[in-house]
Coordinates of C-alpha atoms in Angstrom, one line a residue:
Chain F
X1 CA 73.6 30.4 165.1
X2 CA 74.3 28.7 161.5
X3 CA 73.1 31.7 159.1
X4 CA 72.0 30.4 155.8
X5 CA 71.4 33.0 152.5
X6 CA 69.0 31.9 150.0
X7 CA 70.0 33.5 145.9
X8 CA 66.4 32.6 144.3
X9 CA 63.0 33.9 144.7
X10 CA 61.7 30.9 143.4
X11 CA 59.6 27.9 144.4
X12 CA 62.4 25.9 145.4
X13 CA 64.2 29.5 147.2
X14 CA 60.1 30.0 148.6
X15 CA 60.5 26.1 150.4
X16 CA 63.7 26.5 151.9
X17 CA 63.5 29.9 153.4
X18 CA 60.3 29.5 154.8
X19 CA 61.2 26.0 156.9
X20 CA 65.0 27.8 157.8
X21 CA 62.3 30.6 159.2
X22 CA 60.8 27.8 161.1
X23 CA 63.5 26.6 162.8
X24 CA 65.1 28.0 165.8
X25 CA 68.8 26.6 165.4
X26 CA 69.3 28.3 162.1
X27 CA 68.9 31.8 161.0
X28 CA 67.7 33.0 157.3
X29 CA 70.6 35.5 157.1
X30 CA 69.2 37.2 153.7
X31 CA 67.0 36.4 150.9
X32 CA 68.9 37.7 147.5
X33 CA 66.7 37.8 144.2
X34 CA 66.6 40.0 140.6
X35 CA 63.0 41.0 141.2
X36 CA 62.1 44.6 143.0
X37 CA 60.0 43.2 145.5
X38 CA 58.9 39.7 146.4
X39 CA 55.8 37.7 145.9
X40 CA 53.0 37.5 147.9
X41 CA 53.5 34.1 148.9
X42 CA 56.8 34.8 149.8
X43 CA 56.2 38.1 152.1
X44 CA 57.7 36.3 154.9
X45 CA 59.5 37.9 157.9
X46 CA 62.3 38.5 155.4
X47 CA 66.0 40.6 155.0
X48 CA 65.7 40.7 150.8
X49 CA 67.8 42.8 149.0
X50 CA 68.1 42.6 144.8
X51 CA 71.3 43.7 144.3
X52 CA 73.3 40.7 144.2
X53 CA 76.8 43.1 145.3
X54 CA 75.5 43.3 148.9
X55 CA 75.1 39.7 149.5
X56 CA 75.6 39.2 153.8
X57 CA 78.0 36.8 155.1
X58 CA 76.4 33.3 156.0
X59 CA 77.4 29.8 156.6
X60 CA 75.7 28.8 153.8
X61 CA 75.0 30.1 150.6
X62 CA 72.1 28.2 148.9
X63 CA 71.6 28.7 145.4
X64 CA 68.3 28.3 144.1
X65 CA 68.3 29.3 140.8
X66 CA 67.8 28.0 137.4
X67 CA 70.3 25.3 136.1
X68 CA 71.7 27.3 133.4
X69 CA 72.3 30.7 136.0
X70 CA 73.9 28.8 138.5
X71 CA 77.4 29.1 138.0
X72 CA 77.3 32.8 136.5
X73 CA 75.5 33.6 139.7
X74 CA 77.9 31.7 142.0
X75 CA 80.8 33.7 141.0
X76 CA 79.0 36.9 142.4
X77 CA 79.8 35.2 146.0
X78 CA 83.0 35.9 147.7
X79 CA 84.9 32.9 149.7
X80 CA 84.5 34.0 153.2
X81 CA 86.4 31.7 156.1
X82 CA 84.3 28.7 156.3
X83 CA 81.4 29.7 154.1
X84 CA 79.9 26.8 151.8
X85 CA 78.0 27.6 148.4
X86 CA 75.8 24.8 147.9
X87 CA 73.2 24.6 144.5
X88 CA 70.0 22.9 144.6
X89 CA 70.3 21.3 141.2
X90 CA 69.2 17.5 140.5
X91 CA 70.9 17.6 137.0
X92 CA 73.7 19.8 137.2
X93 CA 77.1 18.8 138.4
X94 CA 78.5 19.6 141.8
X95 CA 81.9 21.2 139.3
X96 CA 79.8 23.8 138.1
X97 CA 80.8 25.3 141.5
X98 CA 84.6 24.3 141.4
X99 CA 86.2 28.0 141.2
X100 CA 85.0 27.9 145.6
X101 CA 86.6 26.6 148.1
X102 CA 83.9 24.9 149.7
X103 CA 81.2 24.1 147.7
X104 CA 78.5 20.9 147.5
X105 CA 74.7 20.1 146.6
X106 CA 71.4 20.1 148.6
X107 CA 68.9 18.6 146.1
X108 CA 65.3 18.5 147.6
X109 CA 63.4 15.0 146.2
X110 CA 60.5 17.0 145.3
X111 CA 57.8 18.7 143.4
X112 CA 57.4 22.3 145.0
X113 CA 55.2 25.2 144.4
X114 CA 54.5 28.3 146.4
X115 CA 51.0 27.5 145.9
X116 CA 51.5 24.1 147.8
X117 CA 52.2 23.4 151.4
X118 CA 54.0 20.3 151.9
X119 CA 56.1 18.7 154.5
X120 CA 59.8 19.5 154.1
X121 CA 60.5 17.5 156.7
X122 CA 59.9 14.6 155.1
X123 CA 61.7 15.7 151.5
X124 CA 64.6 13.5 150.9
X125 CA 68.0 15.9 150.6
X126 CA 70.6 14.5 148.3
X127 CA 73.5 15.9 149.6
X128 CA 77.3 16.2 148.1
X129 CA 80.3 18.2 149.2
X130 CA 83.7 18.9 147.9
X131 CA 85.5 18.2 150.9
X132 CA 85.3 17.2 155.5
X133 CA 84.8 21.0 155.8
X134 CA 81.9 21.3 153.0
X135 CA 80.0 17.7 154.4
X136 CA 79.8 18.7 158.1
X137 CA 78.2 22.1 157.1
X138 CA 75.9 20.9 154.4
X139 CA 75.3 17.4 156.5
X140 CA 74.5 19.8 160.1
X141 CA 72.2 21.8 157.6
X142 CA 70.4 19.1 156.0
X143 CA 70.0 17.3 159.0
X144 CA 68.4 20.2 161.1
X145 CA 65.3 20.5 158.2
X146 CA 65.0 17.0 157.1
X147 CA 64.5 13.5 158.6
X148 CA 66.0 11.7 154.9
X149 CA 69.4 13.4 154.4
X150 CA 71.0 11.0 151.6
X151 CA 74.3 11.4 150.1
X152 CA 75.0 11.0 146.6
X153 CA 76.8 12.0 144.0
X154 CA 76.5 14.1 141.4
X155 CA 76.0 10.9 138.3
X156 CA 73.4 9.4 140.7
X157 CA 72.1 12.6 141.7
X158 CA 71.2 12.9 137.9
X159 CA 69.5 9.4 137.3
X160 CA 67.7 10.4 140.3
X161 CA 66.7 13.4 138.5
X162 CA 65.7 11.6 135.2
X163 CA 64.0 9.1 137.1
X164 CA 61.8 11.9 139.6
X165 CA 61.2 13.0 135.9
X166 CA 59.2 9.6 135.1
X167 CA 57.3 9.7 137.9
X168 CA 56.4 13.2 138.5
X169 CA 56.4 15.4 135.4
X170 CA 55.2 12.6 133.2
X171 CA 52.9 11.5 135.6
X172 CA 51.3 14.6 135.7
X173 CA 51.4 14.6 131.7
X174 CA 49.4 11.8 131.9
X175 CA 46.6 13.1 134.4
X176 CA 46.4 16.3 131.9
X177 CA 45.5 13.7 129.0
X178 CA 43.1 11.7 131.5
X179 CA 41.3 15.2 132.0
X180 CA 41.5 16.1 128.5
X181 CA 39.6 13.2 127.5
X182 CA 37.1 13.4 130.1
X183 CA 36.6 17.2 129.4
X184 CA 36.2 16.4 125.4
X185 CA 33.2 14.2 126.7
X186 CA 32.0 17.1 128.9
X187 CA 32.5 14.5 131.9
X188 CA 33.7 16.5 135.2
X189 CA 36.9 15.4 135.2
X190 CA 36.7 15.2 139.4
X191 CA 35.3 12.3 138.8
X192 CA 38.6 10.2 138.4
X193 CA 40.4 11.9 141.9
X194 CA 39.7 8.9 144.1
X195 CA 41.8 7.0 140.9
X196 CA 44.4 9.4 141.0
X197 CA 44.8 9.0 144.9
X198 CA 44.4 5.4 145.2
X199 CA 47.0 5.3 142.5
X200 CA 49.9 6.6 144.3
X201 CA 49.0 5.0 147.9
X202 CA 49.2 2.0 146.1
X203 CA 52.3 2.6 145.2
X204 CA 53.4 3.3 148.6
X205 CA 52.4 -0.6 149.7
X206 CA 53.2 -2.4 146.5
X207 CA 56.0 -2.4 144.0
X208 CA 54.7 -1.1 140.3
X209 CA 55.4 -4.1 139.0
X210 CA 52.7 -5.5 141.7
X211 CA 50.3 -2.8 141.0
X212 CA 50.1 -2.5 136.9
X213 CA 46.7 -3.3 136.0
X214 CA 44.6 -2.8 133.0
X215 CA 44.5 -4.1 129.2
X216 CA 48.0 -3.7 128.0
X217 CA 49.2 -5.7 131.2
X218 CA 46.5 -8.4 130.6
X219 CA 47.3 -8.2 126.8
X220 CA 43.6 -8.2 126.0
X221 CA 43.7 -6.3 122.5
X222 CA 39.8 -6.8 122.4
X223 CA 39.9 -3.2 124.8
X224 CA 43.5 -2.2 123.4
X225 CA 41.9 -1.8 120.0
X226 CA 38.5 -0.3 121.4
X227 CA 40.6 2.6 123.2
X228 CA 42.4 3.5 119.8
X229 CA 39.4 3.4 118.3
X230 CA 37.8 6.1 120.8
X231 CA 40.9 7.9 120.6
X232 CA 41.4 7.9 116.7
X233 CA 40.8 11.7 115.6
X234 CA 43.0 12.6 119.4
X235 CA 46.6 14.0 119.9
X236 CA 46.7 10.9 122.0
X237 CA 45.9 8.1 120.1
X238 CA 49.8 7.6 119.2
X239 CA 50.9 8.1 122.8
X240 CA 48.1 5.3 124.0
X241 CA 49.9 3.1 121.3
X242 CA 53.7 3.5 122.3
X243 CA 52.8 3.0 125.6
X244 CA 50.5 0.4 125.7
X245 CA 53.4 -1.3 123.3
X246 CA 56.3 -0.8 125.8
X247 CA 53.9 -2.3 128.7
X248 CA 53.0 -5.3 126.6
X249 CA 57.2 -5.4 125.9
X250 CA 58.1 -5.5 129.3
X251 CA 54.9 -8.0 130.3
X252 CA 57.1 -10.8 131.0
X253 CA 58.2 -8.7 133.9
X254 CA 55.5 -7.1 134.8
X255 CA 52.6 -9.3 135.9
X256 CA 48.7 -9.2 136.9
Chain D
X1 CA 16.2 -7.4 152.0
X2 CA 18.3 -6.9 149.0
X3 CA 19.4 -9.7 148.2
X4 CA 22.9 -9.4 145.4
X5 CA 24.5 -12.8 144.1
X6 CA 28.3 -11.8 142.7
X7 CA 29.5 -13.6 139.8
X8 CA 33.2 -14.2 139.8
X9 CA 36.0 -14.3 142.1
X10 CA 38.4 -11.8 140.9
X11 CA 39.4 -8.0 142.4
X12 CA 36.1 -6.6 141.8
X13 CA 34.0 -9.6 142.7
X14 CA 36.2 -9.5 146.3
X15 CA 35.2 -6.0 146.7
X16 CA 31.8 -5.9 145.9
X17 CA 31.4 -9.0 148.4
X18 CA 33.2 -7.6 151.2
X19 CA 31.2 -3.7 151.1
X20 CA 28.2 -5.9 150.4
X21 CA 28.8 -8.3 153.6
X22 CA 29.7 -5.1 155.7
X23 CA 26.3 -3.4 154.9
X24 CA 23.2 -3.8 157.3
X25 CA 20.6 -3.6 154.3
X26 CA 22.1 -5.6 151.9
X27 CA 22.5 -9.9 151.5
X28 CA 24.9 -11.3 150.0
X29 CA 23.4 -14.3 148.6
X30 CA 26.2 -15.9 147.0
X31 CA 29.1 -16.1 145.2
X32 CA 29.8 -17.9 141.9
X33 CA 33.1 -18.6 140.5
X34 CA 34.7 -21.4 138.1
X35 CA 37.6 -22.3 141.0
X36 CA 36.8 -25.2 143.6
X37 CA 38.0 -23.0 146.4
X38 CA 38.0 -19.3 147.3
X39 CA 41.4 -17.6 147.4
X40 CA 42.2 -17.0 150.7
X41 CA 42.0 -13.4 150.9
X42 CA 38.1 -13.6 149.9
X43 CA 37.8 -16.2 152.8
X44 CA 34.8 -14.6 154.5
X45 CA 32.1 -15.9 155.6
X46 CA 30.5 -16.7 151.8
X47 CA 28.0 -19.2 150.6
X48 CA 30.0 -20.3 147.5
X49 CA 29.4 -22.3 144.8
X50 CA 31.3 -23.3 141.8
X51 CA 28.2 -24.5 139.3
X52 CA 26.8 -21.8 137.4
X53 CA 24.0 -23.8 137.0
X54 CA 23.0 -23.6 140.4
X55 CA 22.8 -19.8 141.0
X56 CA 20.5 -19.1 143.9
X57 CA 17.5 -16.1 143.4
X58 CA 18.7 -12.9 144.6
X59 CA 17.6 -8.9 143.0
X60 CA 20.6 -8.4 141.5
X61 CA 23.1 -10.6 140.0
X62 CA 26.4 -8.6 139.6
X63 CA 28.8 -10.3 136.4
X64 CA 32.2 -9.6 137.6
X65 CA 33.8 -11.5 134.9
X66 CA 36.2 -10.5 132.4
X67 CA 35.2 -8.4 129.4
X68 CA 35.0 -11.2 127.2
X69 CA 33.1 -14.1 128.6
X70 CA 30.2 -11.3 130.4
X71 CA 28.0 -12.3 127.4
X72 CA 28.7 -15.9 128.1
X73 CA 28.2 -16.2 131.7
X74 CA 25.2 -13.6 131.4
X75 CA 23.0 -16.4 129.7
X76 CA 22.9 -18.9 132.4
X77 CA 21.1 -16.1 134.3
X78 CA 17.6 -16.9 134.6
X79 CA 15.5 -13.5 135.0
X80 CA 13.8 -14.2 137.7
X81 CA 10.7 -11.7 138.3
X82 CA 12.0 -8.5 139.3
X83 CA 15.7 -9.4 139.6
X84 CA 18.2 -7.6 137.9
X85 CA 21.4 -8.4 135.9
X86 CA 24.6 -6.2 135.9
X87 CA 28.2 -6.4 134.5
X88 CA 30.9 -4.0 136.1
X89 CA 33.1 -3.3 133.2
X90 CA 34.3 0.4 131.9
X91 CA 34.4 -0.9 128.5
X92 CA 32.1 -3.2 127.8
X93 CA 28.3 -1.8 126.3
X94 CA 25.0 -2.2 128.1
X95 CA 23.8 -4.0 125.3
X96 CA 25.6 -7.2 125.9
X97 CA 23.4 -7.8 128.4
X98 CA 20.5 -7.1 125.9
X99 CA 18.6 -10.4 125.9
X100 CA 17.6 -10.0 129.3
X101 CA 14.5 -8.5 130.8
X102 CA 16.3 -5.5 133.4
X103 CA 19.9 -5.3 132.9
X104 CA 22.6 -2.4 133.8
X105 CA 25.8 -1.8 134.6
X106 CA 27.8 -0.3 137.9
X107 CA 31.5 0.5 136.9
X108 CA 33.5 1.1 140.2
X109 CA 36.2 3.6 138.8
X110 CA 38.9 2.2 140.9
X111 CA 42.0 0.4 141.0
X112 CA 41.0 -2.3 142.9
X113 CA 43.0 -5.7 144.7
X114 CA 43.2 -7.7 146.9
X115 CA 45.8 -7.1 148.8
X116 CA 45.4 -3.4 149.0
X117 CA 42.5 -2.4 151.5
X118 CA 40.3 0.6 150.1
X119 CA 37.7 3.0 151.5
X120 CA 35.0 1.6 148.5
X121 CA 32.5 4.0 150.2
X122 CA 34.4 6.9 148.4
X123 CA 34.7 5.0 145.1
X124 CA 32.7 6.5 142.6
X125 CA 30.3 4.0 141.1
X126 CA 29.0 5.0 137.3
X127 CA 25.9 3.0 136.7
X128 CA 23.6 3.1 133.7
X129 CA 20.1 0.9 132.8
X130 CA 17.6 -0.6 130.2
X131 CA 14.3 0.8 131.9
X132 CA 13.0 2.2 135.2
X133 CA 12.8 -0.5 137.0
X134 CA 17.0 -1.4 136.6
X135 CA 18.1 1.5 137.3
X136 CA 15.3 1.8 140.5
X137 CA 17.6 -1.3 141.9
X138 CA 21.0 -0.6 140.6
X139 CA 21.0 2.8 142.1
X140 CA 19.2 1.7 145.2
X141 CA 22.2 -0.9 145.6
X142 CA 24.8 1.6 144.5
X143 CA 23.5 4.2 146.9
X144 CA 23.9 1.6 150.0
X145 CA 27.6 1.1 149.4
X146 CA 29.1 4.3 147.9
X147 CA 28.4 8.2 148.5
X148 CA 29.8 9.2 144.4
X149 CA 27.2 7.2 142.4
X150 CA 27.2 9.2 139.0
X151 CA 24.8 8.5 135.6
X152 CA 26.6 7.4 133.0
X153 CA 25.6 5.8 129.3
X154 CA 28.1 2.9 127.3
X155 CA 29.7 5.9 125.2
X156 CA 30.2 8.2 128.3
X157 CA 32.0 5.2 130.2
X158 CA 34.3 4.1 127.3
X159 CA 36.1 7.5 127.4
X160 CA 36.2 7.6 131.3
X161 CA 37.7 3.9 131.0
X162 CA 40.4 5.3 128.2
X163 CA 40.7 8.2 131.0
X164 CA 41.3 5.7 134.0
X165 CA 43.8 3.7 131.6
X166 CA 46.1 7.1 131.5
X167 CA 45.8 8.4 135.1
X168 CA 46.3 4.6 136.6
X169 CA 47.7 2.4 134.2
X170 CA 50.3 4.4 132.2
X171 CA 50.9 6.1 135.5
X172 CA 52.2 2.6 137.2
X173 CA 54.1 2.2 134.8
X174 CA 55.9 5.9 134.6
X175 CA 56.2 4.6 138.2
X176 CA 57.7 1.3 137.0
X177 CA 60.2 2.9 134.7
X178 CA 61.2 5.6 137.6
X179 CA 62.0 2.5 139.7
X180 CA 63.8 0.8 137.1
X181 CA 65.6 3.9 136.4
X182 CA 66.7 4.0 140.0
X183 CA 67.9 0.1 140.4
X184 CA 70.0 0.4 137.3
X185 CA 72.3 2.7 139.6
X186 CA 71.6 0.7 142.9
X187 CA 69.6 3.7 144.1
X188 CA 66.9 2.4 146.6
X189 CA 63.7 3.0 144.3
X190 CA 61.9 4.5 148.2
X191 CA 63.4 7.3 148.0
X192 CA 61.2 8.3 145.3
X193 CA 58.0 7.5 147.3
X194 CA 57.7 11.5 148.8
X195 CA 57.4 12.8 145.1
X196 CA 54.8 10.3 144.1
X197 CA 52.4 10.6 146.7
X198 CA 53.1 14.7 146.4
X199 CA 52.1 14.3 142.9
X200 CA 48.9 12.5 143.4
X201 CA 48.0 15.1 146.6
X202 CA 48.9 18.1 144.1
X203 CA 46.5 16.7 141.3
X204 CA 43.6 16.8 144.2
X205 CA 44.1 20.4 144.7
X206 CA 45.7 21.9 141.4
X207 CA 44.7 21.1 138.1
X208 CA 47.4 18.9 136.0
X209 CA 48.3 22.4 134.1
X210 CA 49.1 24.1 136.7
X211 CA 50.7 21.2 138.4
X212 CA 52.9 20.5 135.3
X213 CA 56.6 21.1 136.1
X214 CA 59.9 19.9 134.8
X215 CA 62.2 20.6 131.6
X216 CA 60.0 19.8 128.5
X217 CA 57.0 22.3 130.7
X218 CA 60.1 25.2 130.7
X219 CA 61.5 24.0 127.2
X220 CA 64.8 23.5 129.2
X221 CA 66.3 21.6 126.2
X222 CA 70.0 21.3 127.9
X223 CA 68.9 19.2 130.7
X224 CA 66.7 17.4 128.2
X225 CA 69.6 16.7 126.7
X226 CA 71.3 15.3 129.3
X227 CA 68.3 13.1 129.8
X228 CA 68.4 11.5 126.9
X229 CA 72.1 11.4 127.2
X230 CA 71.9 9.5 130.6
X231 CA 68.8 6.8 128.7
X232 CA 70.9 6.6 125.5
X233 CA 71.5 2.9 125.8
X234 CA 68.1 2.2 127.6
X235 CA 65.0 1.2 126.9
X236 CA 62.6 3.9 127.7
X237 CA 65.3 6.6 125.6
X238 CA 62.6 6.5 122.8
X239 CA 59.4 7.3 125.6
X240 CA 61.3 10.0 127.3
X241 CA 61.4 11.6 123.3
X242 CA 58.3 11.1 122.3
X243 CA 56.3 12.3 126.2
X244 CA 58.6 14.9 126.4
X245 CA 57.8 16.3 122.4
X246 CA 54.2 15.6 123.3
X247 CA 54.8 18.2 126.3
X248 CA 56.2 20.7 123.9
X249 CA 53.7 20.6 121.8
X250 CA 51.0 21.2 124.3
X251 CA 53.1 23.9 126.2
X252 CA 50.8 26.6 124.9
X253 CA 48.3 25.1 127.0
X254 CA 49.9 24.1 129.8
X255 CA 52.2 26.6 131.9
X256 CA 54.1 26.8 134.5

């Protein structure tokens, strides 16, 4: 059975090693980590062991650390046969891991956390490998937890990674300020979920350049300058202005 | 039975007609718009008219105009008895309706087009009036169509619409910029459609700081770095600065 070692006991470690557990064609060899014991959420049906010297053998070695560990960590695993050391980095190159033999990228398309269950299955993989030997491993891998298996390489890989950064973590950046100024108003800031939702399904069925709505796009400055207005004495009321200026630059484009 | 008369022929009038034709207690009496013909997507079964002049008696007269000409159309509105008039704007006071006898307002805090179906019974509806006898019908009305109607006065609603403009608006177009990101490398901008609706499902069940992820949340400045390596000749170098600064500055707050 292909054995597969996770190095990580984080979210994206927590993701991968519970849907390997899931499926009966591949076999979570070991789970490797710095802490003593693992998380709660994590206490799966798991082999961990912290002490990095007594990694198992695997087909795969999937390193799920930070960005700036992942090569000190790699070198701790040895070359064994056919092995494959794959990291799970969207902005790091796949050369960080040049010093193996076989070596490549598995890069889940996603926001996880061990707090939130979500559908791997349906997680776009952007996959690289070093070489035939690498592709086929990563590739059979991929495949067996994930219906979108894309390859790409590791300059993509990282607009990819600036982009997911646009419309995840500053997405999110911007629901905090919605709340904030709902919350400053002592409104319940529940109140704008079916927004938030409706938002993104949209999204799903229409292009964003179909779906931007509101004052900037419209250019009605009547409701541009009432916003800063409200907004004046806020952390926000310069962030309101740069964006709302950048939507009205790019209004040619976009359109109502 | 209740009779309603919808004023305009825009994304909001279309939705309000359509709920308001679906329900068993309500009338749709007509709808009035400056076009000759309705668009076809609002091609139901509608007694329209294009002379404001000739607006047929109905209990409530819902302006669902643009900001700027609701004063306008609002005075070619006979009160009639008990009727009531209503505008439907987030940022537009009460008080522009002022020189009528019962006037109100019923915001639907929604994204709201034509071509994109929606579930209006789950929209929240934030309605406000001048006296009793308004806000007897306008939450009577709102009641029949939506199961989230919520008080709100012209203050309250201003911030929720400044609220709505960050969660929707400047979401679209992180969304927009994500895309554009990915077409500058040829990357097909779907891939990116797992994260986004995982973004919006994580907001509904965590709050936005403790949903908060990504390089500026961890103060990860190398791959912020490399970020605003990869956008140095772009146009959106300057917002991926200034949001991710922003995020720094409020990392106190938010963790992750």
């Amino acid at each position: 059975m292909f054995s597969v070692c996770v190095i990580g006991t984080g979210n994206v470690a927590y993701h991968f090693s519970k849907i390997i557990l899931e499926n009966k064609n591949l076999k979570l060899s070991q789970v490797i980590g710095r802490k003593k014991e693992l998380d709660f959420e994590f206490k799966l049906n798991i082999n961990y062991n912290n002490n990095l010297n007594s990694i198992a053998d695997a087909d795969l070695y999937l390193i799920c650390v930070s960005d700036v560990t992942i090569k000190e960590i790699s070198k701790k695993i040895k070359d064994k046969s056919n092995s494959v050391i794959a990291h799970c980095s969207g902005s790091t190159n796949i050369n960080v891991l040049k010093n193996h033999k076989n070596f490549g990228v598995i890069y889940p398309l996603q926001t996880l956390t061990k707090k939130k269950k979500i559908d791997f299955y349906k997680t776009p993989l952007l996959i690289e490998a070093n070489n035939r030997n690498s592709f086929k491993k990563i590739n059979f891998f991929s495949k067996s937890i994930c219906n979108q298996v894309i390859k790409c390489n590791s300059d993509e890989r990282a607009y990819v990674h600036v982009s997911a950064v646009f419309c995840n973590n500053f997405v999110n950046y911007m629901n905090f300020i919605s709340q904030k100024i709902l919350e400053s108003k002592k409104i319940d800031p529940k109140i704008i979920l079916p927004l938030v939702s409706e938002t993104a399904n949209k999204l799903v069925q229409l292009r964003p350049i179909e779906a931007q709505t509101g004052p900037a796009i419209r250019k009605d400055m009547v409701t541009i300058k009432k916003h800063l207005h409200l907004l004046e004495n806020s952390d926000f009321f310069y962030l309101y202005k740069i964006l709302t200026n950048s939507i009205l630059k790019n209004t040619d484009e976009l359109q109502e």
